Short mmCIF file of C-alpha atoms in Angstrom, two decimals:
data_model
loop_
_atom_site.label_atom_id
_atom_site.label_comp_id
_atom_site.label_asym_id
_atom_site.label_seq_id
_atom_site.Cartn_x
_atom_site.Cartn_y
_atom_site.Cartn_z
CA UNK A 1 185.91 82.92 69.93
CA UNK A 2 184.72 84.07 73.36
CA UNK A 3 181.40 83.07 74.94
CA UNK A 4 179.56 86.09 73.60
CA UNK A 5 180.71 85.73 69.99
CA UNK A 6 179.69 82.08 69.93
CA UNK A 7 176.24 82.73 71.36
CA UNK A 8 173.43 80.53 70.16
CA UNK A 9 170.19 82.35 69.44
CA UNK A 10 166.77 81.79 67.97
CA UNK A 11 165.39 84.54 65.76
CA UNK A 12 161.68 84.54 65.06
CA UNK A 13 160.05 86.27 62.14
CA UNK A 14 156.36 86.19 61.40
CA UNK A 15 154.54 87.10 58.23
CA UNK A 16 150.87 87.94 57.92
CA UNK A 17 150.36 89.27 54.39
CA UNK A 18 153.57 91.17 53.71
CA UNK A 19 154.90 90.79 50.14
CA UNK A 20 157.55 88.18 49.36
CA UNK A 21 160.18 90.75 48.32
CA UNK A 22 159.92 92.58 51.65
CA UNK A 23 160.14 89.41 53.74
CA UNK A 24 163.05 88.14 51.62
CA UNK A 25 165.05 91.31 52.33
CA UNK A 26 164.66 90.72 56.07
CA UNK A 27 165.53 87.03 55.74
CA UNK A 28 168.66 87.83 53.72
CA UNK A 29 169.78 90.19 56.45
CA UNK A 30 169.36 87.36 58.97
CA UNK A 31 171.38 84.97 56.78
CA UNK A 32 174.25 87.45 57.05
CA UNK A 33 174.45 87.50 60.84
CA UNK A 34 178.01 87.24 62.17
CA UNK A 35 179.41 85.93 65.44
CA UNK A 36 176.42 83.79 66.37
CA UNK A 37 174.96 80.40 65.70
CA UNK A 38 171.29 80.95 64.97
CA UNK A 39 168.11 79.22 64.02
CA UNK A 40 165.67 81.49 62.25
CA UNK A 41 162.09 80.33 62.79
CA UNK A 42 159.96 81.82 60.04
CA UNK A 43 156.27 81.56 60.95
CA UNK A 44 154.29 82.18 57.80
CA UNK A 45 150.61 83.03 58.00
CA UNK A 46 150.51 83.21 54.17
CA UNK A 47 152.13 79.81 53.54
CA UNK A 48 153.36 78.74 50.10
CA UNK A 49 155.65 75.74 49.58
CA UNK A 50 157.73 77.49 46.91
CA UNK A 51 158.45 80.45 49.16
CA UNK A 52 159.42 78.14 52.04
CA UNK A 53 161.97 76.40 49.79
CA UNK A 54 163.43 79.79 48.83
CA UNK A 55 163.77 80.71 52.49
CA UNK A 56 165.47 77.44 53.48
CA UNK A 57 167.95 77.95 50.62
CA UNK A 58 169.24 81.08 52.40
CA UNK A 59 170.99 78.96 55.05
CA UNK A 60 174.60 79.98 55.61
CA UNK A 61 177.35 78.78 57.94
CA UNK A 62 175.95 78.94 61.45
CA UNK A 63 172.50 80.16 60.34
CA UNK A 64 169.66 77.64 59.88
CA UNK A 65 166.16 78.42 58.67
CA UNK A 66 163.01 76.60 59.71
CA UNK A 67 159.79 77.53 57.91
CA UNK A 68 156.45 76.70 59.43
CA UNK A 69 152.87 77.46 58.49
CA UNK A 70 151.13 79.39 61.23
CA UNK A 71 147.41 79.95 61.71
CA UNK A 72 146.20 83.51 61.05
CA UNK A 73 145.76 84.41 64.71
CA UNK A 74 147.90 87.53 64.85
CA UNK A 75 151.41 88.57 65.78
CA UNK A 76 151.18 87.71 69.49
CA UNK A 77 150.05 84.16 68.75
CA UNK A 78 152.85 83.67 66.23
CA UNK A 79 155.50 85.07 68.59
CA UNK A 80 154.30 82.81 71.38
CA UNK A 81 154.60 79.89 68.97
CA UNK A 82 158.16 80.98 68.19
CA UNK A 83 158.96 81.01 71.92
CA UNK A 84 157.48 77.54 72.28
CA UNK A 85 159.63 76.20 69.43
CA UNK A 86 162.88 77.91 70.47
CA UNK A 87 165.63 75.68 71.81
CA UNK A 88 168.01 78.42 72.95
CA UNK A 89 168.26 80.75 75.92
CA UNK A 90 168.25 83.84 73.71
CA UNK A 91 165.17 84.46 71.55
CA UNK A 92 165.05 87.53 69.34
CA UNK A 93 162.10 88.91 67.40
CA UNK A 94 162.29 90.88 64.17
CA UNK A 95 159.55 92.38 62.02
CA UNK A 96 159.13 91.64 58.31
CA UNK A 97 160.01 95.19 57.32
CA UNK A 98 163.26 95.41 59.31
CA UNK A 99 166.80 94.86 58.06
CA UNK A 100 169.21 93.49 60.66
CA UNK A 101 172.77 94.80 60.66
CA UNK A 102 175.37 91.99 60.47
CA UNK A 103 176.09 92.14 64.20
CA UNK A 104 172.48 92.65 65.36
CA UNK A 105 171.96 89.17 66.87
CA UNK A 106 175.40 89.20 68.50
CA UNK A 107 174.80 92.62 70.05
CA UNK A 108 171.32 91.68 71.25
CA UNK A 109 172.50 88.41 72.80
CA UNK A 110 175.23 90.27 74.67
CA UNK A 111 172.83 92.84 76.16
#
């Protein structure tokens, strides 16, 4: 694996009041990322313990999920919190209604 394909990234996703099924589709697409080691920080402004457990169960080789409750202060606040928590050079943001192609994080970290 070259340096690009082994990139380590943080992906942040924030939810305000989007439905579980929509958020889960996005999270599943992140679990399928290839060519990167990633931590997905899911900042949930509609926190429920059962949903957080479902999210953490999506972990796959090289992809970790961290679920955190986040105060309802808007998208900018949540994204800034994601930046604060990130432990990688590359930080990517994705919206709850987006589906990431399998090589999305790899392509973005190489840009």
